[in-house]
Amino acid sequence: MASEYSTRSDIDTAVATSRDTFRGGRTKDVRYRKWQLKQLYWLVADNRTAFIEALHKDLGRPEFESRLSIKGLEDDIIYHVKHVEQWAKGETPKSGFLFTKIGTTHIRHEPRGVVFIIGPWNFPDSLTLAPLAAAIAAGCTALIKPSELAANIADLVVRLAPKYLDSDSYRVVTGGASETQYMLSHKYDHVFFTGSTPVARHVAAAAAKHLTPTVLELGGQCPAIITKSANVDLAAKRIAAAKFMNAGQICLSVNHVFVDSAVHGGFVKRLQHWNQQFTSEGENDTMCTIINERNHARLEGLLNRTKGKVVYGGTGHDHNLLKMKTTVVDNVSMSDSLLSEELFGPLLPIIEADYKRAVEIITSMPHPLALYIFSHDQSEIDYVLNNTLSGGVTINDALLHAAVPEVPFGGVGDSGMGAYHGKHGFDTFTHKRVVTGMPDWLDRFMGFRYPPYNLENSSPITAFPKAPFKRGESLEEQLVGGGGLKVFGVLVVLGGIGAVAAWVGGVNVGWLVEWIGFR
């Protein structure tokens, strides 16, 4: 495969062409963006069968899972087509009389420029082409590098892209670690990476040399918490299903489970039951393969070193076919081999702990991309939410918060930075450029701004503001929520009284307001 990778000359040409195209302004035209988004849609829709077959060759993925991934990608592209014109219009802020009535202020939504998108191997279709849809919508040009580990999808995208997309604007480049390192030596206007945290550190370091902004879509050890109030059977069913999907090779997948001792035994039994149900027709025929020998060996090594008790699976792994059975390991400690790194596979360690102890452990570790809470007690849910931080949360299910339309998807800390999906992807590749204009005639009233300065003439401008609150307030006196509305209502009433009084008897309204303590 290495001989088929992009050469340095290919990469140089792709970067230069993308840069020249962007400078020419072609991609800024909203009609062009719509056209290319529609072409991207047809690239996928016309070749659904080819994508399904390539995903099966690369990952052994069952057609159902592939169809879900492709459908999600098509839905996302259509959403961009429908909204790109609205998003591209920019914004007019509410910035006061001077800047929006006398003058003008507008926020232009400008494309950042040339972007570099590095796709992952676990969802090499959607997680590579969805960021491209956002870049097209924003008016950028792009270099797209599919993962070399999903070679069949990479080959398909290389073959299809020039047939559907404008090759001057959107180029597919290929390669392994050395080629990617060379690609990152070039200056881009944005780098979008999906992959592991260790590789992300290299990507971020390379981008930092050019002060290039990045989005890093990573992963982490995503925990699930099963409290004593949870629906244990449904929790086991949904976690088992999430772990089965893509053989656990999902950045959002449940990495390990904390289970309250009151429901621990029942949860483990139901987990065994649902795993048996999901694999009753032959696991090797329906479950994805592990991506390569290195990762298969890594997972086997972690399992061989565990001090926990294997209660389901653990045998029958096929190294030649890169198959691995779903394996549940109970009585695992936090120092166990299975918790030494992100698993990214069909292994599921169980830790016996109540939700408060689980929170202590979670907060001692890097922030995960996802957190899953299974509970029917709102106080338990609130405690977990108020005392942890993660990229996203799903309550009483798994994975679903990433499927909600028009909400940001991304990590925090070691699980990533930046976000996309819907308009959030458009915003990622967009620079918000403020443009303010003032009329010439205003200058006759603005003499105070020019040297030599005269404080007497500029006193209305240089006067310091009066705080709309009292000195020495306590924490208990702070108003939030409805309290602010009450104050607003009082001000409206008093303002009305003052206006009537001034109209009737010439009362000094400023004195009245100062007298009641609001100035």
Short mmCIF file of C-alpha atoms in Angstrom, two decimals:
data_model
loop_
_atom_site.label_atom_id
_atom_site.label_comp_id
_atom_site.label_asym_id
_atom_site.label_seq_id
_atom_site.Cartn_x
_atom_site.Cartn_y
_atom_site.Cartn_z
CA MET A 1 0.00 0.00 0.00
CA ALA A 2 2.90 2.38 0.75
CA SER A 3 3.74 2.64 -2.94
CA GLU A 4 0.22 3.98 -3.55
CA TYR A 5 0.47 6.71 -0.93
CA SER A 6 0.65 10.34 -1.94
CA THR A 7 4.20 11.47 -2.65
CA ARG A 8 5.66 14.64 -1.23
CA SER A 9 5.24 16.21 -4.63
CA ASP A 10 1.57 15.18 -4.64
CA ILE A 11 1.08 16.72 -1.22
CA ASP A 12 2.86 19.95 -2.15
CA THR A 13 0.69 20.28 -5.26
CA ALA A 14 -2.50 19.56 -3.33
CA VAL A 15 -1.73 22.21 -0.71
CA ALA A 16 -0.71 24.81 -3.31
CA THR A 17 -3.77 24.16 -5.48
CA SER A 18 -6.11 24.40 -2.49
CA ARG A 19 -4.46 27.66 -1.44
CA ASP A 20 -4.69 29.18 -4.92
CA THR A 21 -8.33 28.14 -5.28
CA PHE A 22 -9.26 29.70 -1.98
CA ARG A 23 -7.50 32.95 -2.83
CA GLY A 24 -9.43 33.03 -6.08
CA GLY A 25 -12.66 33.27 -4.07
CA ARG A 26 -14.53 30.43 -5.77
CA THR A 27 -15.56 28.67 -2.58
CA LYS A 28 -17.01 31.81 -0.97
CA ASP A 29 -20.00 31.81 -3.33
CA VAL A 30 -22.94 30.25 -1.46
CA ARG A 31 -24.24 28.75 -4.71
CA TYR A 32 -20.90 26.97 -5.12
CA ARG A 33 -21.07 25.67 -1.57
CA LYS A 34 -24.58 24.30 -2.13
CA TRP A 35 -23.48 22.67 -5.36
CA GLN A 36 -20.49 20.95 -3.81
CA LEU A 37 -22.53 19.82 -0.78
CA LYS A 38 -25.04 18.24 -3.13
CA GLN A 39 -22.19 16.61 -5.02
CA LEU A 40 -20.87 15.22 -1.75
CA TYR A 41 -24.31 13.82 -1.03
CA TRP A 42 -24.42 12.08 -4.40
CA LEU A 43 -20.90 10.77 -3.88
CA VAL A 44 -22.26 8.85 -0.88
CA ALA A 45 -25.81 8.09 -2.06
CA ASP A 46 -24.78 6.80 -5.49
CA ASN A 47 -22.27 4.45 -3.92
CA ARG A 48 -24.00 3.14 -0.81
CA THR A 49 -23.40 -0.47 -1.77
CA ALA A 50 -19.72 0.22 -2.40
CA PHE A 51 -19.40 1.91 1.01
CA ILE A 52 -21.15 -0.99 2.75
CA GLU A 53 -18.86 -3.51 1.04
CA ALA A 54 -15.72 -1.49 1.85
CA LEU A 55 -16.73 -1.16 5.49
CA HIS A 56 -17.26 -4.91 5.66
CA LYS A 57 -13.82 -5.56 4.18
CA ASP A 58 -12.11 -3.11 6.53
CA LEU A 59 -14.03 -3.81 9.74
CA GLY A 60 -16.23 -6.85 9.12
CA ARG A 61 -19.07 -4.48 9.89
CA PRO A 62 -22.62 -5.86 9.55
CA GLU A 63 -24.80 -4.12 6.99
CA PHE A 64 -27.19 -2.76 9.62
CA GLU A 65 -24.44 -0.80 11.37
CA SER A 66 -23.05 0.44 8.04
CA ARG A 67 -26.46 1.61 6.91
CA LEU A 68 -26.86 3.58 10.15
CA SER A 69 -23.52 5.28 9.62
CA ILE A 70 -24.19 6.13 5.97
CA LYS A 71 -27.73 7.35 6.69
CA GLY A 72 -26.41 9.62 9.44
CA LEU A 73 -23.83 11.06 7.04
CA GLU A 74 -26.43 11.69 4.33
CA ASP A 75 -28.78 13.34 6.84
CA ASP A 76 -25.94 15.60 7.95
CA ILE A 77 -25.08 16.68 4.41
CA ILE A 78 -28.73 17.43 3.62
CA TYR A 79 -28.95 19.52 6.81
CA HIS A 80 -25.99 21.59 5.63
CA VAL A 81 -27.57 22.10 2.20
CA LYS A 82 -30.76 23.38 3.82
CA HIS A 83 -29.07 25.81 6.19
CA VAL A 84 -25.86 27.01 4.55
CA GLU A 85 -27.42 30.11 3.03
CA GLN A 86 -28.80 31.23 6.40
CA TRP A 87 -25.55 30.50 8.23
CA ALA A 88 -23.44 32.36 5.69
CA LYS A 89 -25.39 35.63 6.03
CA GLY A 90 -23.62 36.73 9.15
CA GLU A 91 -25.09 38.58 12.11
CA THR A 92 -26.07 42.08 13.18
CA PRO A 93 -25.34 42.46 16.90
CA LYS A 94 -27.32 44.48 19.40
CA SER A 95 -24.52 46.85 20.29
CA GLY A 96 -26.20 50.07 21.29
CA PHE A 97 -27.41 53.21 19.51
CA LEU A 98 -24.02 54.55 18.42
CA PHE A 99 -22.77 51.38 16.71
CA THR A 100 -26.02 50.10 15.18
CA LYS A 101 -28.19 53.20 14.60
CA ILE A 102 -25.80 56.07 13.93
CA GLY A 103 -23.08 53.75 12.67
CA THR A 104 -23.28 50.20 11.36
CA THR A 105 -21.90 46.98 12.82
CA HIS A 106 -22.07 43.58 11.19
CA ILE A 107 -20.39 40.24 11.86
CA ARG A 108 -19.30 38.63 8.62
CA HIS A 109 -18.99 34.84 8.52
CA GLU A 110 -15.73 34.37 6.65
CA PRO A 111 -14.28 30.96 5.69
CA ARG A 112 -11.01 30.30 7.49
CA GLY A 113 -9.22 29.13 4.34
CA VAL A 114 -7.46 25.85 3.61
CA VAL A 115 -8.31 23.09 6.10
CA PHE A 116 -6.71 19.70 6.66
CA ILE A 117 -9.05 16.88 7.75
CA ILE A 118 -7.52 13.71 9.18
CA GLY A 119 -10.07 10.89 9.39
CA PRO A 120 -10.12 7.87 11.74
CA TRP A 121 -10.32 4.15 10.95
CA ASN A 122 -13.25 3.18 13.19
CA PHE A 123 -15.89 5.15 11.25
CA PRO A 124 -13.82 5.98 8.18
CA ASP A 125 -16.85 7.05 6.15
CA SER A 126 -18.89 9.39 8.35
CA LEU A 127 -16.12 10.75 10.59
CA THR A 128 -14.07 11.72 7.55
CA LEU A 129 -16.76 13.11 5.26
CA ALA A 130 -18.95 14.86 7.88
CA PRO A 131 -16.18 17.37 8.74
CA LEU A 132 -15.73 17.87 4.99
CA ALA A 133 -19.42 18.82 4.70
CA ALA A 134 -18.92 21.45 7.40
CA ALA A 135 -15.79 22.80 5.67
CA ILE A 136 -17.61 23.04 2.32
CA ALA A 137 -20.55 24.83 3.96
CA ALA A 138 -18.17 27.33 5.56
CA GLY A 139 -16.58 28.12 2.19
CA CYS A 140 -13.19 26.54 2.83
CA THR A 141 -11.02 24.41 0.59
CA ALA A 142 -9.85 21.13 2.08
CA LEU A 143 -7.32 18.35 2.01
CA ILE A 144 -8.86 15.10 3.21
CA LYS A 145 -6.73 12.24 4.52
CA PRO A 146 -8.65 9.00 5.14
CA SER A 147 -7.12 6.51 7.56
CA GLU A 148 -4.66 4.13 5.97
CA LEU A 149 -5.87 1.43 8.39
CA ALA A 150 -9.27 1.38 6.66
CA ALA A 151 -7.67 0.88 3.27
CA ASN A 152 -10.78 -0.09 1.31
CA ILE A 153 -12.69 3.01 2.34
CA ALA A 154 -9.60 5.12 1.65
CA ASP A 155 -9.30 3.65 -1.84
CA LEU A 156 -13.01 4.24 -2.48
CA VAL A 157 -12.85 7.90 -1.42
CA VAL A 158 -9.71 8.44 -3.52
CA ARG A 159 -11.50 7.02 -6.55
CA LEU A 160 -14.84 8.80 -6.06
CA ALA A 161 -13.79 12.28 -4.92
CA PRO A 162 -12.54 13.59 -8.28
CA LYS A 163 -15.64 12.22 -10.02
CA TYR A 164 -18.01 14.24 -7.83
CA LEU A 165 -16.11 17.11 -6.21
CA ASP A 166 -14.13 20.03 -7.59
CA SER A 167 -10.54 18.75 -7.40
CA ASP A 168 -9.17 22.28 -7.28
CA SER A 169 -10.95 22.78 -3.97
CA TYR A 170 -11.10 19.33 -2.38
CA ARG A 171 -8.19 16.91 -2.66
CA VAL A 172 -7.79 13.49 -1.08
CA VAL A 173 -4.29 12.68 0.11
CA THR A 174 -3.17 9.31 1.45
CA GLY A 175 -0.40 7.99 3.62
CA GLY A 176 0.79 6.54 6.88
CA ALA A 177 2.58 8.19 9.78
CA SER A 178 5.49 9.62 7.79
CA GLU A 179 3.27 11.04 5.04
CA THR A 180 0.93 12.54 7.62
CA GLN A 181 3.87 14.12 9.41
CA TYR A 182 4.94 15.72 6.13
CA MET A 183 1.40 16.91 5.46
CA LEU A 184 1.37 18.55 8.89
CA SER A 185 4.61 20.40 8.12
CA HIS A 186 2.58 22.65 5.80
CA LYS A 187 0.66 25.65 7.02
CA TYR A 188 -3.13 25.34 7.03
CA ASP A 189 -5.85 27.64 8.30
CA HIS A 190 -7.45 24.88 10.34
CA VAL A 191 -6.66 21.24 11.19
CA PHE A 192 -9.45 18.81 12.09
CA PHE A 193 -8.29 15.52 13.59
CA THR A 194 -10.28 12.50 14.78
CA GLY A 195 -8.32 9.77 16.51
CA SER A 196 -6.44 8.87 19.67
CA THR A 197 -5.12 11.21 22.34
CA PRO A 198 -1.43 10.20 21.90
CA VAL A 199 -1.52 10.94 18.15
CA ALA A 200 -3.47 14.14 18.81
CA ARG A 201 -0.55 15.48 20.83
CA HIS A 202 1.67 15.22 17.75
CA VAL A 203 -1.00 16.81 15.54
CA ALA A 204 -1.48 19.68 17.98
CA ALA A 205 2.27 20.23 18.30
CA ALA A 206 2.69 20.37 14.52
CA ALA A 207 -0.22 22.77 14.13
CA ALA A 208 1.09 24.96 16.95
CA LYS A 209 4.27 25.67 14.98
CA HIS A 210 2.08 27.61 12.52
CA LEU A 211 -0.37 28.87 15.19
CA THR A 212 -3.03 26.90 13.35
CA PRO A 213 -6.30 26.32 15.24
CA THR A 214 -7.37 22.71 15.66
CA VAL A 215 -10.36 20.59 16.49
CA LEU A 216 -9.31 17.36 18.17
CA GLU A 217 -12.05 14.72 18.33
CA LEU A 218 -10.63 12.11 20.69
CA GLY A 219 -12.01 9.59 23.18
CA GLY A 220 -10.98 8.48 26.62
CA GLN A 221 -12.15 5.96 29.19
CA CYS A 222 -15.90 6.64 29.10
CA PRO A 223 -17.55 5.30 32.28
CA ALA A 224 -21.09 4.18 33.03
CA ILE A 225 -22.58 4.46 36.51
CA ILE A 226 -25.36 2.07 37.61
CA THR A 227 -27.02 3.32 40.80
CA LYS A 228 -29.30 1.33 43.07
CA SER A 229 -32.35 3.11 41.58
CA ALA A 230 -31.55 2.10 37.99
CA ASN A 231 -33.60 -0.20 35.79
CA VAL A 232 -30.94 -2.88 35.96
CA ASP A 233 -32.22 -5.05 33.12
CA LEU A 234 -32.54 -2.14 30.68
CA ALA A 235 -29.15 -0.75 31.72
CA ALA A 236 -27.51 -4.11 31.03
CA LYS A 237 -29.28 -4.43 27.68
CA ARG A 238 -28.29 -0.97 26.46
CA ILE A 239 -24.69 -1.21 27.63
CA ALA A 240 -24.28 -4.65 26.05
CA ALA A 241 -25.68 -3.32 22.77
CA ALA A 242 -23.38 -0.29 22.85
CA LYS A 243 -20.36 -2.49 23.53
CA PHE A 244 -21.34 -4.86 20.71
CA MET A 245 -21.59 -2.08 18.11
CA ASN A 246 -18.41 -1.85 16.02
CA ALA A 247 -16.88 -4.35 18.48
CA GLY A 248 -16.54 -1.54 21.03
CA GLN A 249 -14.27 0.41 18.67
CA ILE A 250 -16.13 3.68 19.22
CA CYS A 251 -14.72 6.77 20.90
CA LEU A 252 -18.02 7.03 22.84
CA SER A 253 -18.23 3.37 23.82
CA VAL A 254 -18.65 2.37 27.46
CA ASN A 255 -15.13 1.66 28.68
CA HIS A 256 -16.01 0.41 32.17
CA VAL A 257 -18.99 0.25 34.52
CA PHE A 258 -19.39 1.29 38.15
CA VAL A 259 -22.22 -0.69 39.77
CA ASP A 260 -23.79 -0.15 43.18
CA SER A 261 -23.38 -3.19 45.43
CA ALA A 262 -27.16 -3.36 45.94
CA VAL A 263 -27.71 -4.20 42.26
CA HIS A 264 -24.30 -5.57 41.33
CA GLY A 265 -25.20 -9.26 41.16
CA GLY A 266 -28.40 -8.66 39.22
CA PHE A 267 -26.67 -6.35 36.75
CA VAL A 268 -23.92 -8.85 35.97
CA LYS A 269 -26.46 -11.63 35.40
CA ARG A 270 -28.53 -9.49 33.04
CA LEU A 271 -25.37 -8.41 31.24
CA GLN A 272 -24.54 -12.07 30.66
CA HIS A 273 -28.11 -12.70 29.46
CA TRP A 274 -28.14 -9.86 26.92
CA ASN A 275 -24.71 -10.69 25.57
CA GLN A 276 -25.91 -14.23 24.98
CA GLN A 277 -29.02 -12.92 23.23
CA PHE A 278 -27.06 -10.61 20.97
CA THR A 279 -24.67 -13.38 19.90
CA SER A 280 -27.02 -16.35 19.82
CA GLU A 281 -26.86 -16.62 16.03
CA GLY A 282 -23.08 -16.78 15.96
CA GLU A 283 -21.01 -13.84 17.10
CA ASN A 284 -18.35 -14.27 14.43
CA ASP A 285 -20.96 -13.70 11.72
CA THR A 286 -22.46 -10.49 13.11
CA MET A 287 -19.79 -8.69 15.12
CA CYS A 288 -17.16 -6.39 13.64
CA THR A 289 -13.55 -7.49 13.48
CA ILE A 290 -10.74 -5.80 15.35
CA ILE A 291 -9.07 -3.39 12.94
CA ASN A 292 -5.64 -5.09 12.80
CA GLU A 293 -3.32 -7.63 14.41
CA ARG A 294 -1.62 -5.03 16.60
CA ASN A 295 -4.87 -3.97 18.27
CA HIS A 296 -6.07 -7.57 18.56
CA ALA A 297 -2.83 -8.51 20.32
CA ARG A 298 -3.09 -5.40 22.54
CA LEU A 299 -6.58 -6.38 23.71
CA GLU A 300 -5.56 -10.01 24.29
CA GLY A 301 -2.60 -8.83 26.35
CA LEU A 302 -4.78 -6.59 28.54
CA LEU A 303 -7.21 -9.46 29.10
CA ASN A 304 -4.46 -11.96 29.88
CA ARG A 305 -3.07 -9.66 32.59
CA THR A 306 -6.35 -8.84 34.33
CA LYS A 307 -6.81 -9.78 37.98
CA GLY A 308 -10.59 -9.62 37.57
CA LYS A 309 -13.00 -12.53 37.10
CA VAL A 310 -14.14 -13.29 33.55
CA VAL A 311 -17.88 -13.92 33.79
CA TYR A 312 -18.71 -13.92 30.09
CA GLY A 313 -16.59 -14.56 27.00
CA GLY A 314 -12.85 -14.60 27.41
CA THR A 315 -12.29 -17.56 25.11
CA GLY A 316 -12.71 -18.35 21.44
CA HIS A 317 -10.88 -15.30 20.13
CA ASP A 318 -9.80 -15.82 16.52
CA HIS A 319 -6.49 -14.09 15.89
CA ASN A 320 -6.43 -15.05 12.23
CA LEU A 321 -9.86 -13.55 11.54
CA LEU A 322 -9.22 -10.69 14.01
CA LYS A 323 -12.37 -11.67 15.88
CA MET A 324 -12.82 -11.15 19.61
CA LYS A 325 -15.80 -12.16 21.70
CA THR A 326 -17.52 -9.69 23.96
CA THR A 327 -15.91 -10.28 27.35
CA VAL A 328 -17.27 -9.14 30.71
CA VAL A 329 -14.77 -9.02 33.58
CA ASP A 330 -16.11 -8.58 37.13
CA ASN A 331 -14.41 -7.54 40.39
CA VAL A 332 -11.93 -5.25 38.67
CA SER A 333 -9.84 -2.75 40.63
CA MET A 334 -8.74 0.61 39.30
CA SER A 335 -5.14 -0.62 39.12
CA ASP A 336 -6.09 -3.49 36.81
CA SER A 337 -4.60 -3.85 33.34
CA LEU A 338 -8.06 -3.33 31.80
CA LEU A 339 -8.16 0.19 33.20
CA SER A 340 -4.61 1.14 32.26
CA GLU A 341 -5.73 2.68 28.94
CA GLU A 342 -8.76 3.27 26.74
CA LEU A 343 -9.91 -0.22 25.74
CA PHE A 344 -11.42 0.52 22.32
CA GLY A 345 -12.62 -3.04 21.99
CA PRO A 346 -15.24 -5.55 23.22
CA LEU A 347 -13.88 -5.89 26.76
CA LEU A 348 -16.05 -4.61 29.64
CA PRO A 349 -14.63 -4.32 33.19
CA ILE A 350 -17.07 -4.06 36.12
CA ILE A 351 -16.17 -2.12 39.29
CA GLU A 352 -18.36 -2.39 42.39
CA ALA A 353 -18.89 1.13 43.72
CA ASP A 354 -21.77 3.44 44.62
CA TYR A 355 -22.27 6.61 42.58
CA LYS A 356 -20.43 8.87 45.03
CA ARG A 357 -17.35 6.64 45.02
CA ALA A 358 -17.63 6.42 41.23
CA VAL A 359 -17.56 10.22 41.03
CA GLU A 360 -14.41 10.33 43.18
CA ILE A 361 -12.68 7.94 40.79
CA ILE A 362 -13.92 9.67 37.64
CA THR A 363 -12.72 13.08 38.81
CA SER A 364 -9.27 11.66 39.53
CA MET A 365 -8.91 10.65 35.86
CA PRO A 366 -8.75 12.68 32.62
CA HIS A 367 -12.11 14.01 31.46
CA PRO A 368 -13.87 11.40 29.28
CA LEU A 369 -15.63 12.08 26.00
CA ALA A 370 -18.87 10.62 27.38
CA LEU A 371 -20.42 9.72 30.71
CA TYR A 372 -23.41 7.42 31.13
CA ILE A 373 -25.69 7.60 34.18
CA PHE A 374 -28.28 4.90 34.80
CA SER A 375 -30.54 6.12 37.59
CA HIS A 376 -34.16 7.01 38.33
CA ASP A 377 -33.33 9.23 41.29
CA GLN A 378 -32.87 12.85 40.22
CA SER A 379 -30.71 13.63 43.25
CA GLU A 380 -28.25 10.92 42.17
CA ILE A 381 -28.21 12.24 38.59
CA ASP A 382 -27.70 15.82 39.78
CA TYR A 383 -24.86 14.78 42.06
CA VAL A 384 -23.01 13.09 39.21
CA LEU A 385 -23.60 15.98 36.80
CA ASN A 386 -22.59 18.63 39.34
CA ASN A 387 -19.37 16.89 40.33
CA THR A 388 -17.95 15.62 37.03
CA LEU A 389 -16.98 16.98 33.62
CA SER A 390 -17.18 15.16 30.31
CA GLY A 391 -17.69 15.92 26.65
CA GLY A 392 -21.33 14.82 26.86
CA VAL A 393 -23.74 12.76 28.93
CA THR A 394 -26.50 10.28 28.18
CA ILE A 395 -28.87 9.33 30.97
CA ASN A 396 -30.37 5.82 31.06
CA ASP A 397 -28.90 4.92 27.69
CA ALA A 398 -25.58 4.99 25.83
CA LEU A 399 -24.16 6.87 22.84
CA LEU A 400 -27.36 8.82 22.13
CA HIS A 401 -26.27 12.38 22.97
CA ALA A 402 -23.98 12.26 19.91
CA ALA A 403 -27.03 11.63 17.69
CA VAL A 404 -29.01 14.70 18.76
CA PRO A 405 -29.27 17.11 15.80
CA GLU A 406 -27.88 20.63 16.10
CA VAL A 407 -25.99 20.22 19.37
CA PRO A 408 -22.20 20.38 19.65
CA PHE A 409 -20.24 17.14 19.74
CA GLY A 410 -16.76 17.22 21.18
CA GLY A 411 -14.56 16.46 24.14
CA VAL A 412 -12.89 18.37 26.93
CA GLY A 413 -9.32 18.10 28.17
CA ASP A 414 -7.75 14.80 27.13
CA SER A 415 -10.92 13.78 25.27
CA GLY A 416 -10.59 16.63 22.81
CA MET A 417 -11.11 20.29 22.03
CA GLY A 418 -13.56 22.04 19.76
CA ALA A 419 -16.83 20.68 18.44
CA TYR A 420 -18.88 20.08 15.33
CA HIS A 421 -22.25 18.75 14.08
CA GLY A 422 -24.74 21.02 12.36
CA LYS A 423 -24.02 24.74 12.66
CA HIS A 424 -21.30 24.02 15.20
CA GLY A 425 -19.22 22.47 12.41
CA PHE A 426 -19.86 25.50 10.20
CA ASP A 427 -18.74 27.76 13.06
CA THR A 428 -15.58 25.69 13.54
CA PHE A 429 -14.41 26.50 10.01
CA THR A 430 -15.66 30.11 10.10
CA HIS A 431 -14.00 33.30 11.30
CA LYS A 432 -16.43 35.85 12.72
CA ARG A 433 -15.15 39.14 11.34
CA VAL A 434 -16.55 42.34 12.88
CA VAL A 435 -17.06 45.26 10.47
CA THR A 436 -18.01 48.66 11.92
CA GLY A 437 -18.63 51.87 9.96
CA MET A 438 -19.28 55.50 11.03
CA PRO A 439 -20.68 58.45 9.03
CA ASP A 440 -18.47 61.46 8.25
CA TRP A 441 -20.88 63.95 9.80
CA LEU A 442 -20.39 62.41 13.25
CA ASP A 443 -16.95 63.99 13.41
CA ARG A 444 -18.37 67.43 14.22
CA PHE A 445 -19.58 66.00 17.55
CA MET A 446 -16.47 63.96 18.26
CA GLY A 447 -13.76 66.57 18.61
CA PHE A 448 -12.93 65.40 22.12
CA ARG A 449 -11.30 62.26 20.71
CA TYR A 450 -8.42 64.15 19.10
CA PRO A 451 -5.30 65.42 20.88
CA PRO A 452 -4.70 67.59 22.78
CA TYR A 453 -7.25 66.01 25.07
CA ASN A 454 -9.63 68.13 27.13
CA LEU A 455 -11.21 66.27 30.04
CA GLU A 456 -13.84 68.97 30.60
CA ASN A 457 -15.24 68.61 27.08
CA SER A 458 -15.09 64.81 27.16
CA SER A 459 -16.61 64.24 30.60
CA PRO A 460 -19.69 62.33 29.32
CA ILE A 461 -17.37 59.92 27.49
CA THR A 462 -14.63 59.46 30.08
CA ALA A 463 -16.90 59.45 33.12
CA PHE A 464 -16.57 56.14 34.95
CA PRO A 465 -19.77 54.07 35.21
CA LYS A 466 -21.77 53.81 38.41
CA ALA A 467 -22.19 50.22 39.52
CA PRO A 468 -25.85 49.07 39.43
CA PHE A 469 -25.35 47.27 42.75
CA LYS A 470 -24.40 48.17 46.32
CA ARG A 471 -21.01 47.87 47.96
CA GLY A 472 -20.56 45.05 50.45
CA GLU A 473 -23.28 42.70 49.29
CA SER A 474 -23.20 39.20 50.76
CA LEU A 475 -23.52 35.90 48.94
CA GLU A 476 -27.06 35.52 50.31
CA GLU A 477 -28.14 38.81 48.73
CA GLN A 478 -27.31 37.74 45.18
CA LEU A 479 -30.39 37.34 42.98
CA VAL A 480 -30.59 34.73 40.25
CA GLY A 481 -33.44 33.49 38.12
CA GLY A 482 -36.78 34.92 39.23
CA GLY A 483 -35.15 37.42 41.57
CA GLY A 484 -33.82 39.43 38.64
CA LEU A 485 -37.29 39.58 37.11
CA LYS A 486 -38.69 40.98 40.34
CA VAL A 487 -36.12 43.77 40.35
CA PHE A 488 -36.92 44.51 36.70
CA GLY A 489 -40.62 44.72 37.59
CA VAL A 490 -39.91 47.14 40.43
CA LEU A 491 -37.85 49.34 38.11
CA VAL A 492 -40.62 49.40 35.52
CA VAL A 493 -43.21 50.39 38.13
CA LEU A 494 -40.99 53.04 39.68
CA GLY A 495 -40.10 54.34 36.25
CA GLY A 496 -43.80 54.65 35.46
CA ILE A 497 -44.49 56.45 38.74
CA GLY A 498 -41.58 58.81 38.13
CA ALA A 499 -42.74 59.62 34.61
CA VAL A 500 -46.29 60.39 35.77
CA ALA A 501 -45.00 62.50 38.65
CA ALA A 502 -42.73 64.45 36.32
CA TRP A 503 -45.59 65.07 33.92
CA VAL A 504 -47.98 66.17 36.69
CA GLY A 505 -45.77 68.17 38.96
CA GLY A 506 -42.35 68.60 37.44
CA VAL A 507 -40.69 66.19 39.85
CA ASN A 508 -36.96 65.56 39.12
CA VAL A 509 -37.01 61.92 38.00
CA GLY A 510 -33.24 61.55 38.39
CA TRP A 511 -33.50 62.70 42.00
CA LEU A 512 -36.36 60.23 42.58
CA VAL A 513 -34.41 57.28 41.24
CA GLU A 514 -31.32 58.28 43.25
CA TRP A 515 -33.42 58.71 46.37
CA ILE A 516 -34.82 55.17 46.21
CA GLY A 517 -31.34 53.74 46.05
CA PHE A 518 -30.97 52.53 42.46
CA ARG A 519 -28.22 55.02 41.59
#
